[in-house]
Amino acid sequence: MSETVDFQQLYEELFHANAASIGYPCAKDYDGAEMAPFLNIALNNVGDPRTASTYKVDSRAVEREVVRRVADWVRAPEDDRWGYVTNGGTEGNLYGLYLARELYPDGVVYFSEDTHYSISKNVHLLNMRHIMIRSQANGEMDYEDLRETLRIHRDRPAIIVANIGTTMTEAKDDIGRIKGMLRGFAMRHYIHCDAALCGLIAPFLEPRPPFDFEDGADSLAISGHKFLGSPMPCGVVVAKQRNVDRIARSIAYIDSLDTTITGSRNGFTPLWMYWRLHSLGEEGLRRRVNTGLDNAAWLLETLQAHGIEAWRNPNALTVMFPAPSKAIIDRFQLATHNGWSHVICMPGVEREHLQAFVTAITEQEEA
Ligand SMILES: *Cc1c(COP(=O)(O)O)cnc(C)c1O
């Protein structure tokens, strides 16, 4: 690098950018100073979280506790569950699809057109046959299109990727309904839930949406830096132990219990996630969900009162509205797609931030 970085100045710039951002799903209601001492340790959770390693500088015991708590919330079977702390939703999605492919090498993957780009990348990496299903206007899978497509391919196992909160509109696919359809066709199947956005929101919603293992999921991926919040990307993948055992066996010839995607794995993020989950507790998580819902309801109502055609999915933290000016998109870091933008009322996004946004967008409308 030819220029020296001015860390003080960079910190200030980032501090302000962090405070101003309301368009991406990153919770920011934390102060990580308490966890900073661990940055001086050469942590590495290499290998399976359940097996010991000669390398002792790890946080695997804490990692197992993070997985246990999350597995409880997503109602994974107590006698058939396995999981690990990933690098984020993308790795969890890769893992779920990898397990599905090992189970059904001739399976066809189905996912809606509103699905996150990590899924098309992952099916490409894994060289899996896939078919895209139409979405409804709200971003949810078009179940009639799914039914017709499944009917044509009913001789092959179906691998469904269901969205539990799409990236753009936070739509949730109904896996109970999808499961019923697959049973009706008597098809062999596997359901992976991409719950990167809502995996730690959905368990606390009323009514609880059909999204988890008891509803029919075989694996589920969550991002930790989204609703929970983290200064570095992380996540959790939960799957069924007996499916994971298949891949452990299939590589037994290299004499390893290498069950994870990467070899060396982050030992800090499991500590971080545990610290967040434990200090917030179930009540804290529930309270943050309700605050976000209240903020989203307020924002929707306020925008509509100003004549803006805003809308949101039921129980979503995401509020959709026609894309504003480039200046406003830049100032508030608004994700924009097909002429629509959104604000996501994540923990750490306060009313005053939303009010500043409303003022900016209504001034633009009047100008
Ligand atoms: C964010 C997101 C992902 C990707 O997760 P990363 O943690 O960024 O890898 C996948 N799917 C959905 C629906 C997401 O919102």
Short mmCIF file of C-alpha atoms and ligand atoms in Angstrom, two decimals:
data_model
loop_
_atom_site.label_atom_id
_atom_site.label_comp_id
_atom_site.label_asym_id
_atom_site.label_seq_id
_atom_site.Cartn_x
_atom_site.Cartn_y
_atom_site.Cartn_z
CA MET A 1 0.00 0.00 0.00
CA SER A 2 1.43 3.35 -0.96
CA GLU A 3 -0.56 5.47 1.51
CA THR A 4 -0.67 5.02 5.27
CA VAL A 5 -4.10 4.47 6.73
CA ASP A 6 -5.21 7.08 9.23
CA PHE A 7 -7.05 4.74 11.59
CA GLN A 8 -8.55 7.56 13.63
CA GLN A 9 -10.05 9.19 10.58
CA LEU A 10 -11.20 5.86 9.16
CA TYR A 11 -12.85 4.98 12.45
CA GLU A 12 -14.77 8.24 12.45
CA GLU A 13 -15.91 7.78 8.86
CA LEU A 14 -17.05 4.24 9.56
CA PHE A 15 -18.74 5.27 12.80
CA HIS A 16 -20.90 7.76 10.89
CA ALA A 17 -21.59 5.40 7.99
CA ASN A 18 -22.63 2.73 10.51
CA ALA A 19 -25.01 5.11 12.27
CA ALA A 20 -26.54 6.34 9.00
CA SER A 21 -27.23 2.95 7.44
CA ILE A 22 -30.90 1.85 7.53
CA GLY A 23 -31.16 -0.14 4.29
CA TYR A 24 -29.27 -3.35 5.10
CA PRO A 25 -30.13 -5.99 7.69
CA CYS A 26 -27.31 -5.36 10.16
CA ALA A 27 -28.22 -4.97 13.82
CA LYS A 28 -25.90 -2.48 15.50
CA ASP A 29 -27.09 -2.36 19.10
CA TYR A 30 -23.93 -3.64 20.77
CA ASP A 31 -20.66 -2.56 22.35
CA GLY A 32 -18.12 -5.33 21.94
CA ALA A 33 -15.43 -3.98 24.28
CA GLU A 34 -16.08 -6.85 26.69
CA MET A 35 -15.12 -9.37 24.04
CA ALA A 36 -12.03 -7.50 22.82
CA PRO A 37 -9.49 -9.41 24.99
CA PHE A 38 -10.20 -12.54 22.94
CA LEU A 39 -8.74 -10.79 19.92
CA ASN A 40 -5.32 -11.45 21.45
CA ILE A 41 -5.78 -15.23 21.31
CA ALA A 42 -4.98 -17.40 18.28
CA LEU A 43 -8.41 -19.03 18.35
CA ASN A 44 -9.20 -21.71 15.78
CA ASN A 45 -12.09 -24.19 15.85
CA VAL A 46 -10.55 -26.44 13.20
CA GLY A 47 -12.67 -29.49 12.34
CA ASP A 48 -15.96 -30.83 13.68
CA PRO A 49 -17.32 -28.89 16.69
CA ARG A 50 -18.04 -32.18 18.44
CA THR A 51 -14.62 -33.79 18.18
CA ALA A 52 -11.53 -32.81 20.14
CA SER A 53 -8.39 -31.61 18.47
CA THR A 54 -4.78 -31.59 19.59
CA TYR A 55 -4.98 -27.84 19.12
CA LYS A 56 -6.48 -26.59 22.40
CA VAL A 57 -6.91 -22.91 21.59
CA ASP A 58 -10.53 -23.22 20.56
CA SER A 59 -14.08 -22.32 21.59
CA ARG A 60 -15.77 -25.52 20.46
CA ALA A 61 -17.59 -26.07 23.76
CA VAL A 62 -19.13 -22.60 23.45
CA GLU A 63 -19.86 -23.23 19.78
CA ARG A 64 -21.85 -26.35 20.71
CA GLU A 65 -23.86 -24.26 23.18
CA VAL A 66 -24.67 -21.66 20.47
CA VAL A 67 -25.82 -24.47 18.17
CA ARG A 68 -27.87 -26.06 20.96
CA ARG A 69 -29.76 -22.84 21.68
CA VAL A 70 -30.43 -22.09 18.04
CA ALA A 71 -31.41 -25.73 17.38
CA ASP A 72 -33.96 -25.48 20.21
CA TRP A 73 -35.48 -22.31 18.73
CA VAL A 74 -35.79 -23.89 15.29
CA ARG A 75 -37.14 -27.09 16.87
CA ALA A 76 -34.51 -29.47 15.48
CA PRO A 77 -35.06 -33.08 16.64
CA GLU A 78 -33.20 -33.53 19.93
CA ASP A 79 -31.88 -36.96 19.01
CA ASP A 80 -30.95 -36.08 15.44
CA ARG A 81 -29.35 -32.64 15.29
CA TRP A 82 -25.97 -31.29 14.33
CA GLY A 83 -24.65 -27.86 13.48
CA TYR A 84 -21.76 -25.45 13.53
CA VAL A 85 -20.96 -21.76 13.51
CA THR A 86 -20.34 -20.75 9.92
CA ASN A 87 -18.92 -17.76 8.18
CA GLY A 88 -22.46 -16.60 7.32
CA GLY A 89 -25.63 -17.50 5.46
CA THR A 90 -23.85 -18.37 2.23
CA GLU A 91 -21.76 -21.09 3.87
CA GLY A 92 -24.84 -22.46 5.66
CA ASN A 93 -26.70 -22.60 2.35
CA LEU A 94 -23.76 -24.34 0.71
CA TYR A 95 -23.74 -26.87 3.53
CA GLY A 96 -27.47 -27.62 3.32
CA LEU A 97 -27.30 -28.08 -0.45
CA TYR A 98 -24.19 -30.26 -0.11
CA LEU A 99 -26.01 -32.58 2.31
CA ALA A 100 -29.04 -32.67 -0.01
CA ARG A 101 -26.86 -33.60 -2.98
CA GLU A 102 -25.14 -36.42 -1.06
CA LEU A 103 -28.57 -37.76 -0.13
CA TYR A 104 -30.11 -37.31 -3.60
CA PRO A 105 -27.40 -37.11 -6.26
CA ASP A 106 -30.08 -37.13 -8.97
CA GLY A 107 -32.23 -34.51 -7.24
CA VAL A 108 -33.45 -31.29 -8.80
CA VAL A 109 -33.18 -28.05 -6.80
CA TYR A 110 -36.17 -25.70 -6.83
CA PHE A 111 -36.07 -22.11 -5.62
CA SER A 112 -37.99 -18.94 -6.36
CA GLU A 113 -36.75 -16.07 -8.47
CA ASP A 114 -36.58 -13.86 -5.35
CA THR A 115 -33.96 -16.16 -3.83
CA HIS A 116 -30.62 -14.71 -2.68
CA TYR A 117 -27.74 -14.94 -5.18
CA SER A 118 -25.84 -17.29 -2.87
CA ILE A 119 -28.19 -20.13 -3.88
CA SER A 120 -27.55 -19.91 -7.63
CA LYS A 121 -23.82 -19.64 -6.88
CA ASN A 122 -23.96 -22.68 -4.60
CA VAL A 123 -25.93 -24.90 -7.00
CA HIS A 124 -23.40 -23.91 -9.65
CA LEU A 125 -20.48 -24.81 -7.34
CA LEU A 126 -22.12 -28.14 -6.53
CA ASN A 127 -23.11 -28.73 -10.15
CA MET A 128 -26.73 -29.45 -9.21
CA ARG A 129 -29.63 -29.42 -11.63
CA HIS A 130 -32.00 -26.61 -10.72
CA ILE A 131 -35.24 -24.97 -11.78
CA MET A 132 -36.36 -21.48 -10.90
CA ILE A 133 -39.94 -21.02 -9.70
CA ARG A 134 -41.94 -17.84 -10.20
CA SER A 135 -42.51 -15.51 -7.25
CA GLN A 136 -45.68 -13.76 -6.25
CA ALA A 137 -45.71 -9.96 -6.18
CA ASN A 138 -44.80 -9.92 -2.45
CA GLY A 139 -41.68 -12.04 -3.05
CA GLU A 140 -43.13 -15.33 -1.79
CA MET A 141 -42.86 -18.47 -3.90
CA ASP A 142 -45.70 -19.00 -6.41
CA TYR A 143 -47.02 -22.32 -5.10
CA GLU A 144 -49.07 -23.06 -8.21
CA ASP A 145 -45.97 -22.74 -10.37
CA LEU A 146 -44.12 -25.01 -7.94
CA ARG A 147 -46.91 -27.59 -8.07
CA GLU A 148 -46.96 -27.65 -11.88
CA THR A 149 -43.18 -27.90 -12.09
CA LEU A 150 -42.98 -30.68 -9.50
CA ARG A 151 -45.67 -32.60 -11.36
CA ILE A 152 -43.54 -32.67 -14.51
CA HIS A 153 -40.42 -33.83 -12.64
CA ARG A 154 -42.03 -36.11 -10.08
CA ASP A 155 -39.76 -39.03 -11.03
CA ARG A 156 -36.73 -37.21 -9.56
CA PRO A 157 -36.16 -36.28 -5.90
CA ALA A 158 -36.97 -32.66 -5.13
CA ILE A 159 -34.59 -30.41 -3.20
CA ILE A 160 -36.44 -27.28 -2.15
CA VAL A 161 -34.74 -24.10 -1.00
CA ALA A 162 -37.32 -22.14 0.95
CA ASN A 163 -36.79 -18.48 1.80
CA ILE A 164 -37.46 -17.52 5.38
CA GLY A 165 -37.25 -13.82 4.66
CA THR A 166 -36.24 -12.90 1.11
CA THR A 167 -33.46 -10.35 0.79
CA MET A 168 -35.58 -7.67 -0.83
CA THR A 169 -39.08 -7.94 0.70
CA GLU A 170 -38.59 -10.30 3.68
CA ALA A 171 -41.19 -12.71 2.26
CA LYS A 172 -41.42 -16.15 3.87
CA ASP A 173 -42.14 -19.31 1.90
CA ASP A 174 -44.62 -21.61 3.66
CA ILE A 175 -42.77 -24.89 4.10
CA GLY A 176 -45.84 -26.57 5.61
CA ARG A 177 -47.64 -25.99 2.34
CA ILE A 178 -44.61 -27.10 0.29
CA LYS A 179 -44.23 -30.24 2.39
CA GLY A 180 -47.89 -31.11 1.85
CA MET A 181 -47.42 -30.77 -1.91
CA LEU A 182 -44.35 -33.06 -1.91
CA ARG A 183 -46.21 -35.65 0.15
CA GLY A 184 -49.16 -35.43 -2.24
CA PHE A 185 -46.87 -36.32 -5.15
CA ALA A 186 -45.20 -39.04 -3.00
CA MET A 187 -41.83 -37.57 -4.00
CA ARG A 188 -38.56 -38.15 -2.21
CA HIS A 189 -37.51 -34.72 -1.00
CA TYR A 190 -35.23 -32.50 1.05
CA ILE A 191 -36.10 -29.01 2.31
CA HIS A 192 -33.37 -26.50 3.09
CA CYS A 193 -34.43 -23.21 4.66
CA ASP A 194 -32.47 -20.11 3.82
CA ALA A 195 -33.27 -18.31 7.06
CA ALA A 196 -30.25 -15.98 6.83
CA LEU A 197 -32.47 -13.00 7.55
CA CYS A 198 -35.30 -14.34 9.73
CA GLY A 199 -33.92 -17.45 11.45
CA LEU A 200 -33.61 -15.59 14.75
CA ILE A 201 -36.74 -13.49 14.18
CA ALA A 202 -39.31 -16.10 13.12
CA PRO A 203 -39.19 -18.11 16.40
CA PHE A 204 -40.43 -15.00 18.23
CA LEU A 205 -43.23 -13.97 15.86
CA GLU A 206 -46.90 -14.43 16.59
CA PRO A 207 -48.30 -16.30 14.80
CA ARG A 208 -45.15 -18.37 14.37
CA PRO A 209 -44.60 -18.85 10.61
CA PRO A 210 -44.11 -22.43 9.32
CA PHE A 211 -40.33 -22.39 8.81
CA ASP A 212 -38.50 -24.89 11.01
CA PHE A 213 -37.67 -28.58 11.51
CA GLU A 214 -41.05 -29.46 12.99
CA ASP A 215 -42.66 -27.84 9.97
CA GLY A 216 -40.57 -29.98 7.62
CA ALA A 217 -37.07 -28.48 7.25
CA ASP A 218 -34.09 -30.85 6.89
CA SER A 219 -31.50 -28.09 7.32
CA LEU A 220 -31.54 -24.39 8.03
CA ALA A 221 -29.00 -21.57 7.63
CA ILE A 222 -28.92 -18.33 9.63
CA SER A 223 -26.65 -15.28 9.43
CA GLY A 224 -25.35 -14.09 12.81
CA HIS A 225 -24.35 -10.59 11.73
CA LYS A 226 -27.89 -9.72 10.62
CA PHE A 227 -30.58 -9.78 13.30
CA LEU A 228 -28.28 -10.82 16.17
CA GLY A 229 -25.55 -8.39 15.12
CA SER A 230 -21.78 -8.89 14.89
CA PRO A 231 -18.76 -6.85 13.79
CA MET A 232 -17.70 -9.74 11.58
CA PRO A 233 -19.76 -12.06 9.41
CA CYS A 234 -20.92 -15.27 11.07
CA GLY A 235 -23.87 -17.63 11.16
CA VAL A 236 -25.18 -21.01 12.19
CA VAL A 237 -26.20 -24.01 10.13
CA VAL A 238 -28.36 -26.71 11.71
CA ALA A 239 -28.89 -30.07 10.02
CA LYS A 240 -29.88 -33.63 10.87
CA GLN A 241 -27.10 -35.69 12.41
CA ARG A 242 -27.86 -38.77 10.31
CA ASN A 243 -27.44 -36.78 7.07
CA VAL A 244 -24.17 -35.30 8.31
CA ASP A 245 -22.95 -38.81 9.21
CA ARG A 246 -23.29 -39.73 5.54
CA ILE A 247 -20.76 -37.15 4.45
CA ALA A 248 -18.46 -37.94 7.38
CA ARG A 249 -18.47 -41.55 6.18
CA SER A 250 -18.02 -40.68 2.56
CA ILE A 251 -14.67 -39.01 3.33
CA ALA A 252 -13.57 -41.49 6.01
CA TYR A 253 -10.83 -42.75 3.68
CA ILE A 254 -8.81 -39.63 4.38
CA ASP A 255 -9.03 -40.60 8.07
CA SER A 256 -10.73 -37.43 9.23
CA LEU A 257 -13.93 -36.29 10.86
CA ASP A 258 -13.87 -33.34 8.59
CA THR A 259 -17.56 -32.44 8.51
CA THR A 260 -17.39 -28.67 7.94
CA ILE A 261 -16.84 -26.69 4.72
CA THR A 262 -13.66 -24.93 5.76
CA GLY A 263 -10.84 -26.50 7.75
CA SER A 264 -9.71 -23.68 10.02
CA ARG A 265 -12.78 -22.02 11.44
CA ASN A 266 -13.42 -18.80 13.34
CA GLY A 267 -13.11 -19.32 17.10
CA PHE A 268 -14.08 -15.75 17.96
CA THR A 269 -17.55 -15.61 16.36
CA PRO A 270 -18.93 -18.51 18.48
CA LEU A 271 -17.88 -16.54 21.58
CA TRP A 272 -19.46 -13.42 20.18
CA MET A 273 -22.72 -15.18 19.29
CA TYR A 274 -22.91 -16.87 22.67
CA TRP A 275 -22.30 -13.56 24.41
CA ARG A 276 -25.08 -11.90 22.38
CA LEU A 277 -27.55 -14.75 22.78
CA HIS A 278 -26.84 -15.12 26.46
CA SER A 279 -26.88 -11.44 27.42
CA LEU A 280 -30.04 -10.74 25.41
CA GLY A 281 -31.76 -13.96 26.41
CA GLU A 282 -35.00 -15.10 24.85
CA GLU A 283 -36.82 -12.11 26.34
CA GLY A 284 -34.29 -9.67 24.90
CA LEU A 285 -34.55 -11.21 21.44
CA ARG A 286 -38.34 -11.10 21.60
CA ARG A 287 -38.27 -7.47 22.72
CA ARG A 288 -35.97 -6.52 19.84
CA VAL A 289 -38.31 -8.25 17.37
CA ASN A 290 -41.29 -6.34 18.74
CA THR A 291 -39.47 -3.00 18.68
CA GLY A 292 -38.51 -3.61 15.05
CA LEU A 293 -42.11 -4.51 14.16
CA ASP A 294 -43.40 -1.36 15.89
CA ASN A 295 -40.86 0.77 14.03
CA ALA A 296 -41.74 -0.84 10.70
CA ALA A 297 -45.46 -0.28 11.34
CA TRP A 298 -44.78 3.36 12.24
CA LEU A 299 -42.63 3.93 9.17
CA LEU A 300 -45.18 2.33 6.85
CA GLU A 301 -48.02 4.41 8.25
CA THR A 302 -46.00 7.61 8.15
CA LEU A 303 -44.90 7.11 4.53
CA GLN A 304 -48.43 6.25 3.46
CA ALA A 305 -49.75 9.34 5.28
CA HIS A 306 -47.40 11.35 3.06
CA GLY A 307 -48.91 9.74 -0.05
CA ILE A 308 -45.99 7.39 -0.69
CA GLU A 309 -46.98 3.95 -2.02
CA ALA A 310 -45.21 2.00 0.71
CA TRP A 311 -46.03 -1.58 1.74
CA ARG A 312 -44.65 -4.43 3.83
CA ASN A 313 -45.13 -8.15 4.23
CA PRO A 314 -46.98 -9.37 7.35
CA ASN A 315 -44.71 -9.28 10.42
CA ALA A 316 -41.74 -7.97 8.41
CA LEU A 317 -39.13 -5.45 9.58
CA THR A 318 -38.68 -4.44 5.93
CA VAL A 319 -40.68 -1.52 4.49
CA MET A 320 -40.82 -1.22 0.69
CA PHE A 321 -41.34 2.02 -1.26
CA PRO A 322 -40.65 3.38 -4.77
CA ALA A 323 -36.94 4.18 -5.16
CA PRO A 324 -36.20 7.77 -4.07
CA SER A 325 -33.51 10.06 -5.52
CA LYS A 326 -29.91 8.87 -5.82
CA ALA A 327 -28.92 11.35 -3.10
CA ILE A 328 -31.32 9.78 -0.61
CA ILE A 329 -30.34 6.23 -1.60
CA ASP A 330 -26.69 7.16 -0.94
CA ARG A 331 -27.29 9.05 2.28
CA PHE A 332 -29.26 6.21 3.93
CA GLN A 333 -27.57 3.30 2.08
CA LEU A 334 -30.83 1.95 0.66
CA ALA A 335 -30.77 -1.37 -1.20
CA THR A 336 -32.64 -0.83 -4.48
CA HIS A 337 -33.93 -3.32 -7.04
CA ASN A 338 -36.37 -3.00 -9.97
CA GLY A 339 -37.39 0.51 -8.98
CA TRP A 340 -38.07 -0.36 -5.34
CA SER A 341 -36.03 0.45 -2.25
CA HIS A 342 -36.37 -0.62 1.35
CA VAL A 343 -35.62 0.32 4.92
CA ILE A 344 -35.09 -2.53 7.38
CA CYS A 345 -36.00 -1.70 10.98
CA MET A 346 -33.20 -3.69 12.58
CA PRO A 347 -32.18 -3.35 16.23
CA GLY A 348 -30.12 -0.18 16.50
CA VAL A 349 -32.23 1.69 13.93
CA GLU A 350 -34.00 4.23 16.11
CA ARG A 351 -37.09 6.35 15.51
CA GLU A 352 -34.89 9.43 15.06
CA HIS A 353 -33.09 7.74 12.12
CA LEU A 354 -36.41 6.82 10.58
CA GLN A 355 -37.72 10.34 11.18
CA ALA A 356 -34.67 11.83 9.43
CA PHE A 357 -35.36 9.53 6.48
CA VAL A 358 -39.06 10.48 6.37
CA THR A 359 -38.13 14.17 6.41
CA ALA A 360 -35.66 13.69 3.55
CA ILE A 361 -38.04 11.69 1.36
CA THR A 362 -41.06 13.96 1.94
CA GLU A 363 -38.99 17.06 1.16
CA GLN A 364 -38.00 15.37 -2.08
CA GLU A 365 -41.66 14.58 -2.88
CA GLU A 366 -42.63 18.20 -2.32
CA ALA A 367 -39.71 19.65 -4.26
C1 LIG B 1 -27.84 -12.21 3.65
C2 LIG B 1 -28.53 -13.36 3.00
C3 LIG B 1 -27.80 -14.46 2.53
C4 LIG B 1 -26.30 -14.51 2.54
O1 LIG B 1 -25.83 -14.52 3.82
P1 LIG B 1 -24.34 -14.02 4.17
O2 LIG B 1 -24.36 -14.12 5.65
O3 LIG B 1 -24.22 -12.65 3.62
O4 LIG B 1 -23.41 -14.99 3.52
C5 LIG B 1 -28.49 -15.51 1.99
N1 LIG B 1 -29.83 -15.49 1.91
C6 LIG B 1 -30.56 -14.46 2.36
C7 LIG B 1 -32.05 -14.51 2.24
C8 LIG B 1 -29.93 -13.37 2.92
O5 LIG B 1 -30.67 -12.33 3.37
#
